[in-house]
Amino acid sequence: MSAPEAPPAIPAGHKAAERRLHPVTPLRRAWAPFTVIAGWAAHDPGQAQQQLTRVTASTLLAVLAALVAAASLYGFLSWRFTSFAVTDTELRIRTGLLFRRTAHIRLDRIQAVDVTQPLPARIAGVAKLKLDAIGTDDKDELAYLGESEARALRAELLARAAGFAPETAHEVGEAPMRRLLHVPPGMLAISVLLIGTTWGSLLGALVVPTLVWFGTHSVWSVLVAGVPLVGGAATRSAGRFVRAYDWTVGESPDGLRIDHGLLDRAHETVPPGRVQTVRIVEPLLWRRLGWVRVELDVAGSSNSVLVPVAPRALAESVIARVLPGVTVPAALSRPPRRAGWCLPLWWRGHGLAVTGAVFATRHGLLRRTVSLVPHAKVQSVRLTQGPWERFRRVADVHVDNGAGKTVQARLRDAEEAAALLYAQADRSRTGRRDARPDRWMAS
Amino acid sequence: METGSAGRDGEPVWRGLPPGLLRMRRLLLVVWLGLAALVGGLLLALLAGPVWALFALLPLAALGWGWVLLGRNWRSWRYAERADDLLISRGVLWREQTVVPYGRMQLIEVASGPVARRFGLASVQLHTAAAATDATIPGVDPAEAERLRDRLTELGEARSAGL
């Protein structure tokens, strides 16, 4: 994918131009004093009022002005001292007013790129760009960049990470996206209502105030106990809905695109070959409707939901795009019946299937979860057996992936497990050979 | 042959841990529990009465039990270098067997504390990208540790695979 016609005239020094964040950035620090005061007033209204009546309006204004000025100065200075540069191989972020800190993020080790826009940032037309690589922390994000700049930078980073020639990386631009799935709002709303936690918190919100009423016979205490519970349950469910609103999964040569959010917009990109594990979660109440949620593990990344809700067939077609050549195994084999002595009832929920491409296990009886680990992503395989399990001649096989998670095939027949251990180690070794390279366009 | 230690038909060649490790662990056990028994016995005899000093037999009983347990645990540890992966097997009641393909190793750590050095021992720990990988060989000869480290590093480079 190199471009031989590109002129080699670009001087080497050109590549590492230091860039600054968007000039709006200092403003986000200037709000700090107001939020602190508002938080204090909300936390302790009586005390706050007392204090406020004591000081005159002019002193209050002066103090506020001083605080805002100090915060703005700090914001301005930290903006002034923050810069970033994209070189051929890395993204370099310099931060720190007193203690200088430089983060070097290797582009070929990028696990995901997120562009997020909280509501205020959307109004201001700016966005936050975060690179997930192994071992990065929250400080390694670029907040804020102009909206179009963030998109252009994301495209450039991905182009460079993909292995396009450095001269053409600017011009490659945004890769075209093909939409794989869109979650309709109605379906999302129903799915949120059908989650056990929603009902659980609603139940709690009904039971606790009733008990309080019988205990105290005071309306006031019922309100004190009930309002936060109802409010909490409502905000949790509403939050789930708002976060997952307009959830779109797309596919582009850059990798997987996930766009979502009603108020805060987020645009995530997972380059090809970065997905370590895919989980299909099926809550109890969704089973009649045949809906599932799909989660994924990417090393160094905190986002985990791939599809908040979708019919099973559609979800499986998305998975087939995310993990090329993988089909979700239809039948998983259960542990032997004697495993019931080790884990009564719940042993029936466990299952295992190994296909040419993935190690798939299932657990959970009410809320079923199927985990798929591509063989190429297995870091190590372990077999464990406790005394009781040995008595019943069963053993557990654990498969550790690169995102620091472990997938277990529990309660397998001991001989089967021992064979599985070696076979899985072999498969994970050979599975790597036909995996795509880190620079996915370079091959 | 170093490279072909997998043996015929894939049957791994297991190696145990050196007896020095068992000696060291037993010595530490005797020193600490012996000390506990002595101090406990003396204090109880002086403060509560000679009959109470019999409680000092508890650490001694633990010592005897621990002596046996350490032996069993030491015997259970073994490792094998196969052509493409390292096997570590351990545990008596709770058995665990770990397989780490050489290509997945990120870092190999050889460590030895002052006591371990006195007994001519070093521990070798393998890290992969998965935090759950717990591949540690608690004590081997320093020469063997170095040989392992060099060989694993070399094999890891030859068969290197990313995440």
Coordinates of C-alpha atoms in Angstrom, one line a residue:
Chain A
M1 CA 0.0 0.0 0.0
S2 CA 3.0 2.3 -0.4
A3 CA 2.8 5.1 -2.9
P4 CA 5.9 5.0 -5.1
E5 CA 4.9 8.2 -6.9
A6 CA 5.1 10.2 -3.8
P7 CA 8.0 12.7 -4.0
P8 CA 10.7 12.0 -1.5
A9 CA 11.2 15.8 -1.2
I10 CA 9.7 16.1 2.2
P11 CA 12.5 16.9 4.6
A12 CA 12.9 14.7 7.6
G13 CA 12.6 17.6 10.0
H14 CA 9.1 18.4 8.8
K15 CA 7.5 15.4 10.4
A16 CA 7.4 16.3 14.0
A17 CA 5.6 19.7 14.0
E18 CA 4.5 20.4 17.5
R19 CA 0.8 21.2 17.7
R20 CA -1.4 22.8 20.4
L21 CA -4.8 21.9 21.7
H22 CA -7.9 24.0 20.8
P23 CA -7.9 27.5 22.5
V24 CA -11.2 26.7 24.2
T25 CA -9.4 24.2 26.4
P26 CA -8.5 26.7 29.2
L27 CA -12.2 27.5 29.7
R28 CA -12.9 24.0 31.1
R29 CA -10.7 24.8 34.1
A30 CA -12.2 28.2 34.6
W31 CA -15.5 26.6 35.6
A32 CA -13.9 24.8 38.5
P33 CA -14.5 27.5 41.3
F34 CA -18.2 27.7 40.3
T35 CA -18.7 24.0 40.5
V36 CA -16.9 23.8 43.8
I37 CA -19.1 26.5 45.3
A38 CA -22.2 25.1 43.8
G39 CA -21.3 21.6 45.1
W40 CA -20.7 23.0 48.6
A41 CA -24.0 24.9 48.6
A42 CA -25.9 21.8 47.4
H43 CA -24.2 19.6 49.9
D44 CA -24.8 21.8 53.0
P45 CA -27.5 24.4 52.2
G46 CA -28.0 25.9 55.7
Q47 CA -24.3 26.4 56.4
A48 CA -23.8 27.9 52.9
Q49 CA -26.6 30.4 53.3
Q50 CA -25.3 31.4 56.7
Q51 CA -21.8 32.0 55.3
L52 CA -23.2 33.9 52.3
T53 CA -25.3 36.3 54.3
R54 CA -22.3 37.2 56.4
V55 CA -20.2 38.4 53.5
T56 CA -21.3 41.3 51.4
A57 CA -22.0 41.0 47.7
S58 CA -18.9 42.9 46.7
T59 CA -16.5 40.7 48.6
L60 CA -18.2 37.6 47.2
L61 CA -17.8 39.0 43.7
A62 CA -14.2 39.9 44.3
V63 CA -13.4 36.4 45.7
L64 CA -15.1 34.8 42.8
A65 CA -13.3 37.0 40.3
A66 CA -10.0 36.2 41.9
L67 CA -10.7 32.5 41.8
V68 CA -11.9 32.6 38.2
A69 CA -8.8 34.6 37.2
A70 CA -6.5 32.1 39.0
A71 CA -8.3 29.1 37.4
S72 CA -8.1 30.8 34.0
L73 CA -4.4 31.5 34.4
Y74 CA -3.8 27.9 35.4
G75 CA -5.9 26.7 32.5
F76 CA -4.1 29.0 30.1
L77 CA -0.7 28.0 31.3
S78 CA -1.4 24.3 31.2
W79 CA -2.8 24.8 27.7
R80 CA 0.3 26.7 26.8
F81 CA 2.6 24.0 28.1
T82 CA 0.7 21.1 26.5
S83 CA 1.6 20.1 23.0
F84 CA 1.6 17.0 20.8
A85 CA 3.3 15.8 17.7
V86 CA 2.7 12.9 15.4
T87 CA 5.9 11.3 14.0
D88 CA 6.2 8.4 11.7
T89 CA 6.1 5.9 14.6
E90 CA 4.6 7.6 17.6
L91 CA 2.3 10.2 19.0
R92 CA 4.1 12.3 21.5
I93 CA 2.2 14.3 24.1
R94 CA 4.0 16.8 26.4
T95 CA 2.2 18.1 29.4
G96 CA 2.9 19.5 32.8
L97 CA 3.5 23.0 34.1
L98 CA 6.0 22.2 36.8
F99 CA 6.6 18.6 36.3
R100 CA 7.1 18.0 32.7
R101 CA 5.8 14.7 31.4
T102 CA 6.1 13.3 27.9
A103 CA 4.1 10.3 26.8
H104 CA 5.3 8.4 23.7
I105 CA 2.6 6.2 22.3
R106 CA 3.7 3.8 19.6
L107 CA 1.3 3.9 16.7
D108 CA 1.6 0.3 15.7
R109 CA 0.5 -0.7 19.2
I110 CA -2.7 1.4 19.2
Q111 CA -5.6 -0.8 20.4
A112 CA -8.4 1.7 19.9
V113 CA -8.9 5.4 19.1
D114 CA -11.9 7.2 20.7
V115 CA -13.2 10.6 19.8
T116 CA -15.7 11.7 22.5
Q117 CA -17.7 14.9 22.8
P118 CA -19.4 15.6 26.2
L119 CA -22.4 17.9 25.8
P120 CA -20.6 21.2 26.6
A121 CA -17.8 20.2 24.1
R122 CA -20.5 19.6 21.5
I123 CA -21.8 23.1 22.0
A124 CA -18.4 24.5 21.8
G125 CA -17.6 22.4 18.7
V126 CA -14.6 20.6 20.2
A127 CA -13.8 17.0 20.9
K128 CA -11.6 14.8 23.0
L129 CA -9.3 12.3 21.4
K130 CA -8.1 9.3 23.4
L131 CA -5.7 6.6 22.3
D132 CA -5.9 3.2 23.9
A133 CA -2.6 1.4 24.1
I134 CA -1.4 -1.0 26.7
G135 CA -0.3 0.9 29.8
T136 CA -1.6 4.3 28.9
D137 CA -3.5 6.2 31.5
D138 CA -6.1 8.9 31.5
K139 CA -3.6 11.6 31.1
D140 CA -2.7 10.4 27.6
E141 CA -5.7 12.0 25.9
L142 CA -6.0 15.1 23.8
A143 CA -8.7 17.4 25.2
Y144 CA -9.8 19.4 23.5
L145 CA -9.3 19.6 19.7
G146 CA -11.5 21.3 17.1
E147 CA -14.1 18.9 15.9
S148 CA -12.8 18.6 12.3
E149 CA -9.2 18.6 13.6
A150 CA -10.0 15.6 15.9
R151 CA -11.4 13.7 13.0
A152 CA -8.5 14.5 10.7
L153 CA -6.0 13.5 13.4
R154 CA -7.8 10.3 14.0
A155 CA -7.7 9.5 10.3
E156 CA -4.0 10.4 10.2
L157 CA -3.1 8.3 13.3
L158 CA -5.0 5.3 11.9
A159 CA -3.4 5.7 8.5
R160 CA 0.0 5.8 10.0
A161 CA -0.8 3.0 12.3
A162 CA -2.0 1.0 9.3
G163 CA 1.3 1.4 7.7
F164 CA 0.6 3.9 4.9
A165 CA 3.7 5.7 3.7
P166 CA 4.3 8.7 6.0
E167 CA 4.1 11.1 3.0
T168 CA 0.6 10.0 2.1
A169 CA -0.7 9.6 5.6
H170 CA -2.1 13.2 5.5
E171 CA -3.9 12.7 2.3
V172 CA -5.5 9.3 3.0
G173 CA -8.3 10.9 4.9
E174 CA -11.2 9.3 6.6
A175 CA -11.7 5.7 5.5
P176 CA -15.2 5.1 4.1
M177 CA -17.6 3.5 6.5
R178 CA -20.1 0.8 5.8
R179 CA -22.9 0.6 8.4
L180 CA -23.4 -2.8 9.9
L181 CA -26.0 -2.2 12.5
H182 CA -28.1 0.5 14.0
V183 CA -30.1 0.1 17.2
P184 CA -33.6 1.6 16.9
P185 CA -34.6 3.7 19.9
G186 CA -37.7 1.7 20.6
M187 CA -35.9 -1.5 20.8
L188 CA -33.3 0.1 23.1
A189 CA -36.0 1.5 25.4
I190 CA -37.6 -1.9 25.7
S191 CA -34.3 -3.6 26.3
V192 CA -33.5 -1.2 29.1
L193 CA -36.8 -1.9 30.7
L194 CA -36.3 -5.6 30.4
I195 CA -33.0 -5.7 32.4
G196 CA -33.1 -7.3 35.8
T197 CA -31.3 -4.4 37.5
T198 CA -34.0 -2.0 36.4
W199 CA -36.7 -4.2 38.0
G200 CA -34.5 -4.9 41.0
S201 CA -33.9 -1.2 41.7
L202 CA -37.6 -0.5 41.1
L203 CA -38.5 -3.2 43.6
G204 CA -36.1 -1.7 46.1
A205 CA -37.6 1.7 45.5
L206 CA -41.1 0.3 46.4
V207 CA -40.2 -2.0 49.2
V208 CA -37.8 0.2 51.2
P209 CA -40.2 3.2 51.6
T210 CA -43.1 0.8 52.5
L211 CA -41.0 -0.7 55.3
V212 CA -40.0 2.8 56.4
W213 CA -43.6 3.8 56.5
F214 CA -44.5 0.8 58.7
G215 CA -41.5 1.5 60.9
T216 CA -41.9 5.3 61.4
H217 CA -45.3 6.4 60.1
S218 CA -43.7 9.6 59.0
V219 CA -44.2 10.9 55.4
W220 CA -40.9 12.8 55.7
S221 CA -38.7 9.8 56.3
V222 CA -40.5 7.9 53.5
L223 CA -39.7 10.7 51.1
V224 CA -36.1 10.8 52.4
A225 CA -35.7 7.1 51.8
G226 CA -37.7 6.8 48.7
V227 CA -36.8 9.7 46.5
P228 CA -33.1 8.9 46.1
L229 CA -33.9 5.3 45.4
V230 CA -36.5 6.1 42.7
G231 CA -34.3 8.8 41.4
G232 CA -31.3 6.5 41.3
A233 CA -33.2 3.8 39.5
A234 CA -34.6 6.2 37.0
T235 CA -31.2 7.9 36.3
R236 CA -29.5 4.6 35.9
S237 CA -32.0 3.4 33.4
A238 CA -32.2 6.7 31.6
G239 CA -28.4 6.9 31.6
R240 CA -28.2 3.5 29.9
F241 CA -30.7 4.7 27.3
V242 CA -29.0 8.1 26.7
R243 CA -25.5 6.5 26.4
A244 CA -26.7 3.9 24.0
Y245 CA -29.0 6.1 21.9
D246 CA -28.4 6.1 18.2
W247 CA -25.9 3.2 18.5
T248 CA -24.3 2.6 15.2
V249 CA -21.7 0.0 14.4
G250 CA -19.8 0.4 11.2
E251 CA -17.0 -1.2 9.4
S252 CA -14.2 0.6 7.5
P253 CA -10.7 -0.3 6.4
D254 CA -9.5 1.4 9.6
G255 CA -11.4 -1.1 11.7
L256 CA -14.6 -1.2 13.6
R257 CA -16.5 2.1 14.2
I258 CA -18.9 2.5 17.1
D259 CA -20.8 5.8 17.3
H260 CA -23.3 6.4 20.1
G261 CA -24.8 8.9 22.6
L262 CA -27.7 11.3 22.8
L263 CA -26.1 14.1 24.8
D264 CA -22.5 13.0 25.0
R265 CA -21.4 11.7 21.6
A266 CA -18.7 9.1 21.4
H267 CA -17.0 7.7 18.3
E268 CA -14.8 4.7 18.9
T269 CA -12.5 3.0 16.4
V270 CA -11.0 -0.4 17.0
P271 CA -8.4 -1.3 14.3
P272 CA -8.5 -4.7 12.8
G273 CA -7.1 -7.6 14.8
R274 CA -7.3 -5.8 18.2
V275 CA -10.3 -7.7 19.6
Q276 CA -9.2 -10.1 22.3
T277 CA -12.5 -11.6 23.4
V278 CA -16.2 -11.2 22.3
R279 CA -18.9 -12.0 24.8
I280 CA -22.6 -12.6 23.9
V281 CA -24.7 -11.8 27.0
E282 CA -28.3 -12.9 27.1
P283 CA -30.2 -11.5 30.1
L284 CA -33.1 -13.7 31.3
L285 CA -35.9 -11.3 30.2
W286 CA -34.5 -10.9 26.7
R287 CA -34.5 -14.5 25.9
R288 CA -38.1 -14.7 24.8
L289 CA -37.4 -11.9 22.3
G290 CA -34.2 -13.5 21.1
W291 CA -32.2 -10.4 21.9
V292 CA -28.5 -10.3 23.0
R293 CA -25.9 -7.8 24.0
V294 CA -22.4 -8.1 22.6
E295 CA -19.4 -7.0 24.6
L296 CA -15.7 -7.0 23.6
D297 CA -12.4 -6.9 25.3
V298 CA -9.6 -4.7 23.8
A299 CA -6.3 -4.5 25.6
G300 CA -5.8 -1.2 27.4
S301 CA -9.3 0.0 26.6
S302 CA -12.2 0.7 29.0
N303 CA -15.1 0.6 26.6
S304 CA -16.6 -2.8 26.3
V305 CA -20.0 -2.8 24.7
L306 CA -20.1 -3.5 21.0
V307 CA -23.8 -3.8 20.5
P308 CA -26.2 -2.8 23.4
V309 CA -29.1 -4.9 22.0
A310 CA -29.8 -6.7 18.8
P311 CA -31.6 -9.8 17.6
R312 CA -29.3 -12.8 17.8
A313 CA -28.9 -13.3 14.1
L314 CA -27.9 -9.7 13.5
A315 CA -25.5 -9.8 16.4
E316 CA -23.8 -12.9 15.1
S317 CA -23.4 -11.3 11.6
V318 CA -21.7 -8.4 13.3
I319 CA -19.4 -10.8 15.2
A320 CA -18.5 -12.5 12.0
R321 CA -17.3 -9.1 10.7
V322 CA -15.4 -8.3 13.9
L323 CA -13.7 -11.7 14.1
P324 CA -13.3 -12.7 10.5
G325 CA -13.9 -16.3 9.8
V326 CA -15.6 -16.9 13.1
T327 CA -19.1 -18.3 13.4
V328 CA -20.7 -18.5 16.8
P329 CA -20.9 -22.2 17.6
A330 CA -24.5 -23.3 17.8
A331 CA -24.1 -26.3 20.2
L332 CA -21.8 -26.2 23.2
S333 CA -21.1 -29.4 25.0
R334 CA -22.1 -29.6 28.7
P335 CA -19.9 -30.9 31.5
P336 CA -20.5 -34.5 32.4
R337 CA -23.4 -35.1 34.7
R338 CA -21.2 -35.9 37.7
A339 CA -20.0 -32.3 37.6
G340 CA -23.3 -31.5 39.4
W341 CA -21.7 -32.7 42.6
C342 CA -19.2 -29.8 42.3
L343 CA -21.6 -27.1 41.3
P344 CA -25.2 -28.1 41.8
L345 CA -27.7 -26.8 39.3
W346 CA -25.4 -24.2 37.8
W347 CA -23.3 -26.9 36.1
R348 CA -25.9 -27.1 33.4
G349 CA -25.1 -23.5 32.4
H350 CA -21.5 -24.3 31.6
G351 CA -20.5 -25.3 28.1
L352 CA -17.6 -25.5 25.8
A353 CA -17.0 -25.6 22.0
V354 CA -13.7 -25.4 20.2
T355 CA -13.8 -24.5 16.5
G356 CA -11.1 -23.9 14.1
A357 CA -10.9 -20.2 15.0
V358 CA -12.2 -19.7 18.5
F359 CA -12.4 -21.2 22.0
A360 CA -16.0 -20.7 23.1
T361 CA -17.4 -21.2 26.5
R362 CA -20.7 -20.5 28.1
H363 CA -21.6 -19.9 31.7
G364 CA -24.6 -18.7 33.7
L365 CA -28.0 -20.3 34.0
L366 CA -30.3 -17.3 34.1
R367 CA -28.1 -14.7 32.4
R368 CA -26.3 -16.7 29.8
T369 CA -22.9 -15.5 28.6
V370 CA -21.0 -17.0 25.7
S371 CA -17.3 -15.9 25.5
L372 CA -15.4 -16.3 22.3
V373 CA -11.6 -16.1 22.3
P374 CA -9.8 -16.3 19.0
H375 CA -7.0 -18.9 19.2
A376 CA -4.5 -16.2 18.1
K377 CA -5.2 -14.1 21.1
V378 CA -4.6 -16.7 23.8
Q379 CA -1.6 -15.8 25.9
S380 CA -1.5 -18.8 28.2
V381 CA -3.5 -21.8 29.1
R382 CA -4.0 -23.2 32.6
L383 CA -5.6 -26.3 34.0
T384 CA -6.7 -26.3 37.6
Q385 CA -8.3 -29.0 39.7
G386 CA -9.4 -28.8 43.3
P387 CA -9.6 -31.8 45.6
W388 CA -13.4 -32.2 45.2
E389 CA -13.1 -31.8 41.5
R390 CA -10.5 -34.5 41.4
F391 CA -12.8 -36.8 43.3
R392 CA -15.4 -36.3 40.7
R393 CA -12.8 -36.5 37.9
V394 CA -13.4 -33.1 36.4
A395 CA -11.1 -30.1 35.9
D396 CA -11.2 -26.4 34.8
V397 CA -9.4 -25.0 31.9
H398 CA -8.6 -21.3 32.0
V399 CA -7.6 -19.3 28.9
D400 CA -5.9 -16.0 29.5
N401 CA -6.2 -13.3 26.8
G402 CA -4.1 -10.2 26.2
A403 CA -6.7 -7.8 27.7
G404 CA -6.0 -9.3 31.1
K405 CA -9.2 -11.3 31.2
T406 CA -9.6 -15.0 31.7
V407 CA -12.2 -17.2 30.0
Q408 CA -12.9 -20.5 31.8
A409 CA -14.2 -23.8 30.6
R410 CA -15.3 -25.2 33.9
L411 CA -15.9 -28.8 35.0
R412 CA -14.7 -30.6 32.0
D413 CA -13.9 -34.3 32.2
A414 CA -10.4 -34.6 33.5
E415 CA -8.9 -36.4 30.6
E416 CA -10.7 -34.2 28.1
A417 CA -9.3 -31.2 30.0
A418 CA -5.8 -32.5 29.9
A419 CA -6.0 -33.0 26.2
L420 CA -7.6 -29.7 25.8
L421 CA -4.8 -27.9 27.6
Y422 CA -2.2 -29.1 25.1
A423 CA -4.4 -28.8 22.1
Q424 CA -5.3 -25.3 23.0
A425 CA -1.6 -24.3 23.5
D426 CA -0.9 -25.7 20.0
R427 CA -3.8 -23.9 18.5
S428 CA -2.9 -20.6 20.0
R429 CA 0.6 -21.0 18.7
T430 CA -0.4 -21.8 15.2
G431 CA -3.4 -19.5 15.2
R432 CA -1.0 -16.6 15.3
R433 CA 0.6 -17.4 11.9
D434 CA -2.3 -16.4 9.8
A435 CA -3.3 -13.5 11.9
R436 CA -3.1 -10.0 10.4
P437 CA 0.1 -8.0 11.1
D438 CA 0.0 -5.1 13.6
R439 CA 0.2 -2.6 10.7
W440 CA -2.8 -4.0 8.9
M441 CA -2.4 -2.2 5.6
A442 CA 1.3 -2.9 5.3
S443 CA 1.2 -6.5 4.2
Chain B
M1 CA 20.1 -31.8 22.6
E2 CA 18.9 -28.5 24.0
T3 CA 16.4 -27.6 21.3
G4 CA 14.8 -31.0 21.1
S5 CA 14.1 -31.6 24.8
A6 CA 10.4 -32.3 24.0
G7 CA 11.4 -35.9 23.6
R8 CA 9.8 -38.4 21.3
D9 CA 6.1 -38.3 20.5
G10 CA 5.6 -35.0 22.3
E11 CA 6.0 -36.4 25.8
P12 CA 7.5 -33.6 27.8
V13 CA 10.7 -34.1 29.8
W14 CA 9.9 -32.9 33.3
R15 CA 12.4 -31.4 35.6
G16 CA 11.9 -31.0 39.3
L17 CA 13.1 -28.3 41.6
P18 CA 16.5 -28.7 43.3
P19 CA 16.6 -30.1 46.9
G20 CA 18.2 -26.8 48.1
L21 CA 14.8 -25.1 47.8
L22 CA 13.2 -27.7 50.1
R23 CA 16.1 -27.3 52.6
M24 CA 15.8 -23.6 52.5
R25 CA 12.0 -23.6 53.1
R26 CA 12.3 -26.2 55.9
L27 CA 15.1 -24.2 57.5
L28 CA 12.9 -21.0 57.4
L29 CA 10.0 -23.0 58.8
V30 CA 12.1 -24.4 61.7
V31 CA 13.6 -21.1 62.5
W32 CA 10.4 -19.1 62.6
L33 CA 8.1 -21.7 64.3
G34 CA 10.9 -22.8 66.7
L35 CA 11.4 -19.2 67.7
A36 CA 7.6 -18.8 68.1
A37 CA 7.4 -21.9 70.3
L38 CA 10.4 -20.8 72.4
V39 CA 9.2 -17.2 73.0
G40 CA 5.5 -18.3 73.4
G41 CA 6.5 -21.0 75.9
L42 CA 8.7 -18.8 77.9
L43 CA 6.2 -15.9 78.1
L44 CA 3.3 -18.3 79.0
A45 CA 5.4 -20.0 81.6
L46 CA 6.5 -16.8 83.2
L47 CA 3.2 -14.9 83.0
A48 CA 0.5 -17.6 83.3
G49 CA 2.0 -20.7 84.7
P50 CA 3.9 -23.7 83.6
V51 CA 0.7 -25.6 82.5
W52 CA -0.1 -22.9 80.0
A53 CA 3.3 -23.3 78.5
L54 CA 2.0 -26.5 76.9
F55 CA 0.3 -24.2 74.3
A56 CA 3.8 -23.7 73.0
L57 CA 3.5 -27.2 71.6
L58 CA 1.0 -25.8 69.0
P59 CA 3.7 -24.2 66.9
L60 CA 5.7 -27.4 67.2
A61 CA 2.8 -29.4 65.8
A62 CA 2.4 -26.9 63.0
L63 CA 6.1 -27.3 62.4
G64 CA 5.8 -31.1 61.9
W65 CA 2.8 -30.6 59.7
G66 CA 4.4 -27.9 57.7
W67 CA 7.5 -30.1 57.3
V68 CA 5.5 -32.7 55.5
L69 CA 3.4 -30.2 53.5
L70 CA 6.6 -28.5 52.3
G71 CA 7.9 -31.8 51.1
R72 CA 4.8 -32.7 49.3
N73 CA 4.5 -29.3 47.7
W74 CA 8.2 -29.3 46.7
R75 CA 7.7 -32.7 45.0
S76 CA 4.6 -31.5 43.2
W77 CA 6.5 -28.6 41.4
R78 CA 8.0 -29.5 38.0
Y79 CA 8.5 -27.8 34.7
A80 CA 9.2 -28.9 31.1
E81 CA 10.5 -27.1 28.1
R82 CA 8.8 -28.3 25.0
A83 CA 9.7 -27.3 21.5
D84 CA 7.2 -24.4 21.5
D85 CA 6.0 -23.8 25.0
L86 CA 6.9 -24.0 28.6
L87 CA 4.9 -26.2 31.0
I88 CA 4.7 -25.6 34.7
S89 CA 2.8 -28.0 37.0
R90 CA 2.3 -27.7 40.7
G91 CA 0.0 -28.2 43.6
V92 CA -1.0 -31.2 45.7
L93 CA -4.6 -30.6 46.6
W94 CA -5.3 -27.7 44.3
R95 CA -3.4 -28.7 41.2
E96 CA -2.5 -26.2 38.5
Q97 CA -0.8 -26.7 35.2
T98 CA 0.2 -23.7 33.1
V99 CA 1.2 -23.7 29.4
V100 CA 2.9 -20.6 28.0
P101 CA 3.9 -20.5 24.3
Y102 CA 7.3 -19.0 24.0
G103 CA 6.1 -16.4 21.5
R104 CA 3.8 -14.8 24.1
M105 CA 6.5 -14.0 26.6
Q106 CA 6.9 -10.4 27.2
L107 CA 9.5 -10.4 29.9
I108 CA 11.5 -12.9 32.0
E109 CA 12.5 -12.0 35.5
V110 CA 15.2 -13.8 37.4
A111 CA 15.3 -12.9 41.1
S112 CA 17.1 -14.1 44.1
G113 CA 17.0 -12.8 47.7
P114 CA 19.8 -13.0 50.2
V115 CA 18.7 -16.3 51.8
A116 CA 18.0 -17.8 48.4
R117 CA 21.5 -16.8 47.2
R118 CA 23.0 -18.4 50.3
F119 CA 21.3 -21.7 49.2
G120 CA 22.3 -21.2 45.6
L121 CA 18.8 -20.6 44.3
A122 CA 17.1 -18.1 41.9
S123 CA 13.5 -17.8 40.9
V124 CA 12.4 -17.4 37.3
Q125 CA 9.2 -15.6 36.5
L126 CA 7.5 -15.3 33.1
H127 CA 5.2 -12.5 32.2
T128 CA 2.9 -12.4 29.2
A129 CA 0.4 -9.7 28.2
A130 CA -2.2 -11.4 30.3
A131 CA -2.0 -10.5 34.0
A132 CA -3.5 -13.8 35.0
T133 CA -0.6 -15.8 33.6
D134 CA 1.1 -17.0 36.7
A135 CA 4.2 -18.8 35.5
T136 CA 6.8 -18.8 38.2
I137 CA 9.5 -21.3 38.9
P138 CA 10.2 -20.6 42.5
G139 CA 13.8 -21.8 42.8
V140 CA 16.4 -23.3 40.5
D141 CA 20.2 -23.2 40.3
P142 CA 21.5 -19.8 39.3
A143 CA 23.2 -21.4 36.3
E144 CA 20.0 -23.2 35.3
A145 CA 18.1 -19.9 35.8
E146 CA 20.5 -18.2 33.5
R147 CA 20.3 -21.0 31.0
L148 CA 16.5 -20.9 31.1
R149 CA 16.4 -17.1 30.8
D150 CA 18.7 -17.1 27.8
R151 CA 17.0 -20.0 26.1
L152 CA 13.5 -18.6 26.7
T153 CA 14.5 -15.1 25.5
E154 CA 16.0 -16.6 22.4
L155 CA 13.0 -18.8 21.7
G156 CA 10.7 -15.9 22.5
E157 CA 12.4 -13.7 19.9
A158 CA 12.4 -16.5 17.3
R159 CA 8.7 -17.2 17.8
S160 CA 7.7 -13.7 18.7
A161 CA 4.0 -12.9 18.4
G162 CA 2.3 -9.8 19.5
L163 CA -0.9 -9.4 21.3

